[in-house]
XYZ file of C-alpha atoms in Angstrom:
410
model
C 49.130 -74.982 28.572
C 47.319 -71.939 26.901
C 43.766 -72.235 28.114
C 41.837 -71.922 24.641
C 42.326 -73.241 21.329
C 45.755 -72.930 20.417
C 47.216 -69.549 19.966
C 49.924 -69.391 17.283
C 49.890 -65.769 16.311
C 53.497 -64.722 16.201
C 54.529 -61.741 18.770
C 57.583 -60.260 19.456
C 59.530 -62.515 22.345
C 62.153 -62.667 22.948
C 61.349 -66.242 24.686
C 59.682 -68.529 21.959
C 58.653 -72.349 23.126
C 57.618 -75.890 21.846
C 56.167 -78.617 24.549
C 59.927 -79.286 25.148
C 62.069 -76.478 24.707
C 62.530 -72.820 24.546
C 64.283 -70.887 21.882
C 65.758 -66.964 22.397
C 66.715 -64.034 20.480
C 68.267 -60.634 22.295
C 68.897 -57.453 21.366
C 72.323 -58.026 19.273
C 70.816 -60.575 17.851
C 72.216 -63.831 18.576
C 69.464 -66.710 18.875
C 70.041 -69.633 21.726
C 68.072 -73.228 22.208
C 67.555 -75.194 24.914
C 65.827 -78.523 26.033
C 65.012 -81.914 23.645
C 67.299 -81.244 21.322
C 65.165 -83.132 18.710
C 62.285 -81.080 19.387
C 63.827 -77.275 18.672
C 66.078 -76.974 21.413
C 69.355 -77.633 18.684
C 69.461 -74.814 16.595
C 73.014 -75.532 15.182
C 72.062 -76.065 11.553
C 70.158 -72.898 11.337
C 71.749 -70.572 14.449
C 74.163 -68.897 11.942
C 71.775 -67.393 9.147
C 69.233 -66.647 11.343
C 71.933 -64.439 13.864
C 72.970 -63.118 10.321
C 69.784 -62.061 8.921
C 67.732 -61.271 11.973
C 65.149 -63.298 13.910
C 61.587 -60.871 12.807
C 58.788 -63.564 13.589
C 58.669 -67.120 15.134
C 55.721 -69.783 15.464
C 55.640 -73.134 16.666
C 54.167 -76.624 17.093
C 54.804 -79.571 19.999
C 57.935 -80.418 18.498
C 59.096 -78.213 15.974
C 59.683 -74.034 15.352
C 59.662 -71.862 12.315
C 60.925 -68.195 11.648
C 60.845 -65.941 9.270
C 63.992 -63.575 9.320
C 64.362 -60.147 8.700
C 65.379 -60.630 4.715
C 62.452 -63.102 4.176
C 63.858 -66.004 3.989
C 61.745 -69.110 6.406
C 64.279 -72.095 8.510
C 62.719 -74.722 10.467
C 64.075 -76.650 12.989
C 63.014 -79.450 15.404
C 61.401 -82.804 14.744
C 61.289 -82.888 10.641
C 58.138 -85.350 10.999
C 56.062 -82.406 13.019
C 57.052 -79.159 11.314
C 60.824 -79.159 11.587
C 61.496 -79.640 7.549
C 60.188 -76.704 5.474
C 62.052 -77.811 2.253
C 59.018 -78.634 0.483
C 57.194 -74.931 0.650
C 60.774 -72.904 1.521
C 60.189 -71.300 -1.818
C 56.970 -70.405 -2.219
C 56.723 -69.266 1.332
C 59.754 -67.209 0.248
C 58.578 -66.057 -3.088
C 54.761 -65.121 -1.760
C 55.520 -63.402 1.298
C 53.276 -64.742 4.610
C 50.441 -63.608 5.942
C 49.692 -65.799 8.898
C 50.751 -69.521 10.507
C 48.892 -71.790 12.547
C 49.628 -75.265 14.531
C 48.673 -78.480 15.340
C 50.839 -80.470 17.773
C 52.740 -81.734 14.038
C 51.603 -79.599 11.267
C 51.706 -76.296 10.160
C 49.605 -73.897 7.853
C 50.448 -71.095 6.157
C 48.504 -68.516 4.435
C 50.216 -66.693 1.997
C 50.196 -63.145 1.059
C 47.961 -64.109 -1.980
C 45.818 -66.309 -0.232
C 47.211 -69.444 -1.421
C 48.072 -71.482 1.356
C 51.009 -74.340 2.337
C 51.219 -77.017 4.958
C 53.784 -79.216 6.188
C 54.559 -81.305 8.333
C 52.589 -84.853 10.025
C 49.601 -85.450 7.324
C 47.978 -86.812 10.468
C 48.122 -83.519 12.277
C 46.764 -81.293 9.357
C 49.156 -81.626 6.568
C 46.916 -82.895 3.907
C 44.910 -80.839 2.546
C 44.752 -82.305 -1.267
C 41.164 -82.460 -1.035
C 40.405 -78.803 -0.222
C 43.444 -77.313 -0.772
C 41.628 -75.311 -3.552
C 38.198 -74.676 -1.294
C 41.077 -73.178 0.954
C 42.143 -70.660 -2.034
C 39.309 -69.326 -3.275
C 37.952 -66.333 -3.051
C 39.426 -64.383 -0.368
C 40.458 -67.513 1.756
C 40.355 -68.127 4.910
C 38.689 -65.944 7.429
C 39.681 -67.353 10.739
C 40.562 -70.296 11.592
C 41.284 -73.286 14.680
C 43.229 -76.185 16.270
C 42.899 -79.172 18.667
C 45.954 -81.297 18.998
C 45.839 -82.726 15.212
C 42.685 -81.487 13.604
C 42.502 -77.759 12.141
C 38.930 -76.024 11.670
C 39.126 -73.234 9.498
C 36.032 -70.514 8.226
C 36.256 -68.831 5.005
C 35.188 -66.001 3.896
C 33.257 -67.357 2.218
C 31.168 -68.074 5.243
C 31.875 -71.852 4.650
C 32.999 -74.774 7.156
C 35.309 -76.792 7.166
C 37.823 -79.339 8.855
C 40.959 -81.526 8.365
C 43.436 -83.685 10.240
C 42.811 -86.374 12.585
C 38.878 -87.305 12.860
C 39.404 -88.287 16.282
C 40.979 -85.109 17.386
C 37.893 -83.137 15.338
C 38.316 -82.621 11.986
C 34.473 -83.675 11.314
C 33.339 -80.692 10.868
C 30.037 -82.603 9.202
C 27.258 -82.487 11.963
C 28.431 -79.066 12.925
C 28.387 -77.233 9.751
C 24.992 -76.136 9.536
C 24.603 -74.906 12.503
C 27.243 -72.954 12.514
C 25.903 -71.480 9.120
C 22.368 -70.821 10.146
C 24.312 -69.914 13.946
C 25.678 -66.575 12.079
C 29.136 -68.192 12.557
C 31.666 -69.028 15.402
C 31.729 -66.206 18.236
C 34.036 -67.688 20.596
C 36.057 -71.217 20.400
C 38.374 -73.035 22.176
C 39.700 -76.708 21.761
C 40.579 -79.776 24.163
C 43.507 -82.036 22.599
C 40.410 -83.755 20.786
C 37.290 -81.719 20.788
C 35.920 -77.784 19.633
C 33.864 -76.069 21.807
C 32.192 -73.285 19.575
C 30.094 -70.985 21.141
C 28.227 -69.448 17.856
C 26.894 -65.401 17.092
C 23.152 -66.949 17.861
C 24.635 -67.366 21.271
C 24.418 -71.568 20.934
C 26.994 -74.074 22.046
C 28.118 -76.648 19.237
C 30.793 -79.244 20.206
C 32.528 -81.957 18.053
C 35.469 -84.391 18.320
C 36.172 -87.783 19.320
C 32.929 -88.855 21.468
C 35.084 -90.647 23.577
C 36.613 -88.446 25.709
C 33.423 -87.441 27.105
C 33.685 -83.656 26.002
C 30.693 -83.737 23.803
C 27.180 -81.537 24.437
C 24.504 -84.511 23.594
C 21.961 -83.741 26.285
C 19.328 -81.603 24.921
C 18.539 -80.084 27.817
C 21.822 -78.835 28.895
C 22.110 -77.380 25.010
C 19.140 -75.431 26.138
C 20.673 -74.510 29.293
C 23.904 -73.303 27.830
C 22.279 -71.339 25.363
C 20.137 -69.304 27.931
C 22.777 -68.918 30.083
C 25.036 -67.162 27.392
C 28.506 -67.914 27.622
C 30.923 -64.965 28.927
C 33.536 -67.269 28.474
C 35.323 -70.831 27.949
C 37.994 -72.394 29.096
C 39.603 -76.065 28.425
C 42.366 -78.582 30.360
C 43.096 -81.246 27.406
C 40.770 -82.908 28.217
C 38.044 -81.259 30.026
C 36.137 -77.696 29.493
C 35.113 -74.520 31.823
C 32.524 -72.419 31.233
C 31.140 -69.230 32.851
C 27.668 -67.797 31.993
C 26.619 -64.694 31.968
C 24.742 -64.308 34.675
C 27.423 -65.972 37.119
C 27.065 -69.798 37.270
C 29.576 -71.556 36.180
C 29.952 -75.660 35.211
C 32.621 -77.815 34.316
C 32.384 -81.255 31.822
C 34.476 -83.980 30.410
C 36.466 -86.213 32.893
C 37.104 -85.660 36.077
C 41.423 -86.590 36.010
C 40.992 -83.730 33.411
C 38.929 -81.490 35.560
C 35.844 -82.134 34.288
C 34.280 -82.120 36.953
C 34.275 -79.501 39.521
C 33.181 -80.075 42.583
C 30.870 -78.256 44.296
C 32.738 -76.426 46.997
C 34.886 -75.144 44.636
C 31.735 -73.957 42.398
C 29.922 -72.494 45.291
C 33.740 -69.966 45.807
C 33.196 -69.273 41.992
C 29.550 -67.864 42.571
C 30.063 -66.171 45.362
C 31.846 -63.385 44.000
C 29.407 -63.017 41.199
C 29.884 -62.855 37.271
C 32.552 -60.621 37.056
C 34.321 -62.094 40.083
C 37.217 -64.183 38.028
C 39.809 -62.129 37.546
C 42.249 -65.330 35.518
C 41.525 -68.759 34.361
C 44.405 -70.819 34.051
C 45.171 -74.734 33.095
C 47.254 -77.705 32.555
C 46.424 -80.581 30.500
C 44.418 -81.757 33.943
C 43.995 -79.576 36.293
C 41.750 -76.152 36.498
C 43.157 -73.187 38.173
C 41.102 -69.831 38.988
C 42.144 -66.067 40.485
C 39.501 -64.382 41.790
C 39.637 -60.676 41.492
C 39.765 -61.236 45.415
C 43.171 -63.144 45.246
C 41.623 -66.158 45.973
C 42.574 -68.768 44.660
C 39.982 -72.316 43.639
C 41.381 -75.295 42.043
C 40.752 -78.564 40.813
C 41.077 -82.113 38.421
C 44.417 -84.518 38.767
C 45.643 -83.898 41.649
C 49.023 -84.586 40.005
C 48.440 -81.575 37.271
C 47.752 -79.397 40.032
C 44.449 -80.115 41.009
C 45.463 -80.247 44.802
C 46.448 -77.426 46.285
C 46.527 -78.852 49.883
C 50.074 -77.638 50.108
C 50.332 -74.323 49.438
C 46.850 -73.283 50.737
C 48.406 -71.732 54.347
C 50.799 -70.108 52.624
C 47.986 -68.495 50.325
C 45.271 -67.478 52.932
C 48.652 -65.963 54.946
C 49.438 -63.848 52.254
C 45.827 -62.590 51.251
C 45.710 -64.648 47.383
C 47.287 -64.710 44.417
C 48.307 -62.351 42.563
C 49.739 -64.295 39.502
C 49.857 -67.420 38.297
C 51.840 -69.578 35.812
C 51.825 -73.103 34.483
C 54.053 -75.953 32.827
C 51.416 -78.893 31.348
C 51.527 -80.849 34.529
C 52.289 -77.922 37.663
C 51.199 -74.433 38.296
C 53.373 -71.651 39.741
C 51.978 -68.488 41.213
C 53.478 -66.011 43.234
C 51.398 -63.685 46.084
C 50.337 -60.804 47.039
C 53.089 -60.976 49.596
C 56.110 -61.727 47.270
C 56.473 -65.432 47.713
C 56.545 -67.688 45.041
C 54.790 -71.315 45.047
C 53.869 -74.349 42.985
C 51.898 -77.559 43.284
C 51.360 -80.178 40.689
C 54.275 -82.881 39.350
C 57.559 -81.912 41.112
C 59.121 -83.144 37.622
C 57.346 -80.444 35.409
C 58.120 -77.618 37.427
C 56.593 -77.634 40.887
C 59.674 -78.592 42.928
C 60.815 -75.235 43.727
C 63.948 -76.093 46.558
C 66.781 -74.798 44.029
C 64.693 -71.478 43.227
C 62.982 -71.301 46.226
C 65.391 -68.084 47.399
C 66.119 -66.271 44.544
C 62.122 -66.883 43.006
C 60.839 -64.948 46.145
C 63.660 -61.747 45.313
C 61.230 -61.078 43.324
C 59.854 -62.120 39.174
C 60.434 -59.635 36.157
C 58.976 -62.306 33.403
C 58.028 -66.485 32.838
C 58.299 -68.566 30.138
C 57.247 -72.714 29.725
C 57.421 -75.450 28.474
C 55.326 -78.438 29.030
C 57.398 -79.773 31.858
C 60.056 -77.065 32.347
C 59.927 -73.072 34.145
C 62.300 -70.192 32.433
C 62.289 -67.566 34.531
C 63.841 -63.760 34.751
C 64.152 -62.740 38.629
C 63.250 -58.575 38.590
C 67.652 -58.408 39.372
C 68.110 -59.688 35.874
C 69.100 -63.288 36.906
C 68.021 -66.028 35.353
C 66.847 -69.774 36.305
C 65.538 -72.540 35.028
C 63.263 -76.212 37.048
C 61.721 -79.008 36.207
C 62.170 -81.400 33.392
C 65.928 -81.513 32.252
C 64.797 -82.626 28.725
C 61.935 -80.501 28.214
C 64.304 -76.969 29.301
C 65.168 -76.862 32.783
C 68.959 -76.865 31.373
C 69.969 -73.495 30.882
C 73.450 -74.298 32.199
C 75.054 -73.991 28.504
C 73.030 -70.647 27.480
C 73.429 -68.916 30.382
C 76.072 -66.679 30.126
C 74.635 -65.812 26.353
C 71.543 -64.802 28.094
C 71.771 -62.554 30.651
C 70.731 -59.358 30.283
C 68.943 -60.220 27.474
C 66.389 -57.434 27.227
C 62.572 -57.462 25.945
C 61.969 -56.179 22.553
C 59.339 -55.777 20.390
C 60.689 -56.403 17.274
């Protein structure tokens, strides 16, 4: 899972994912999908039109895809209730043209070129904007927008702050609207499934969302400490926060089984290499994995989601550290400095390399993942996948069509 807030900026692919399925386009214009058929793995109803017109850009929720074709048309597939049915807004999107699209787990919102907005998907996940639509479209409309699992938060060009979707997932911004405005807006934002964490331009930290989730900062001393430290980076799992301050201190909060308790021994390693010692931070739904510039790996959180590296630590030490790291929602995959590949976390969701170990050690070119499966292109051009079968691990039906596909920029 990606740290920080959900990112729905379109990219050139050639692989896109929901939580359960992969979608790919090839240089020749052919398109393929695999994984759970209900959640994006079945493109039988839209494949012909996509291949005829060509795919321009793709976005995804957790359970559905939407694509803009090169002729300006839009198609969607996946679970109709969670964004896979675009019929009610299709004509409007195509008539006005789309600038940006964002998503929660089960809803999409599009800002069109005329600054009007349209939503589709599940009302409880943010598709219902009936009470705020006029505000979203006023003037220049949306400036920045972020999402949690089931809520959207936006800052408009007018500087107003709005939230909508499910209240337990951060849709209620009533208590932070004034602090955000007085703090001159948001400089950095991240989200767990149900909590937003914002660093304002006046360097204060604001949190809001489900109080039962344990990620809100409600202690004034902690708030003052974070402000004095000036957050340099913030990352999240599904339910916990990890934050680095500019002078080098680090802290985590939230439930222990989601990565919210940073052991002192791990904290000491993170602090020992100074403020600039962290190279990358990756996360699953319940664990963090930090790669230091020295190659050292620091992980904590739920053992079942990758918080325990004891099974691979000897290999990491022998290799001299970690070169690169990837994740599903429950497992981590790492290429070590000697080229060896290791994985840890949930065996069912990507940590079991027994069927692909020899192939992976021959060299990894690119890695993509759903919540429970990895898909890898090797340096020799071959393709391998493993993990949960219903989340994209079975590529038997598409492998021959995908073999030799090229990374393209359009």
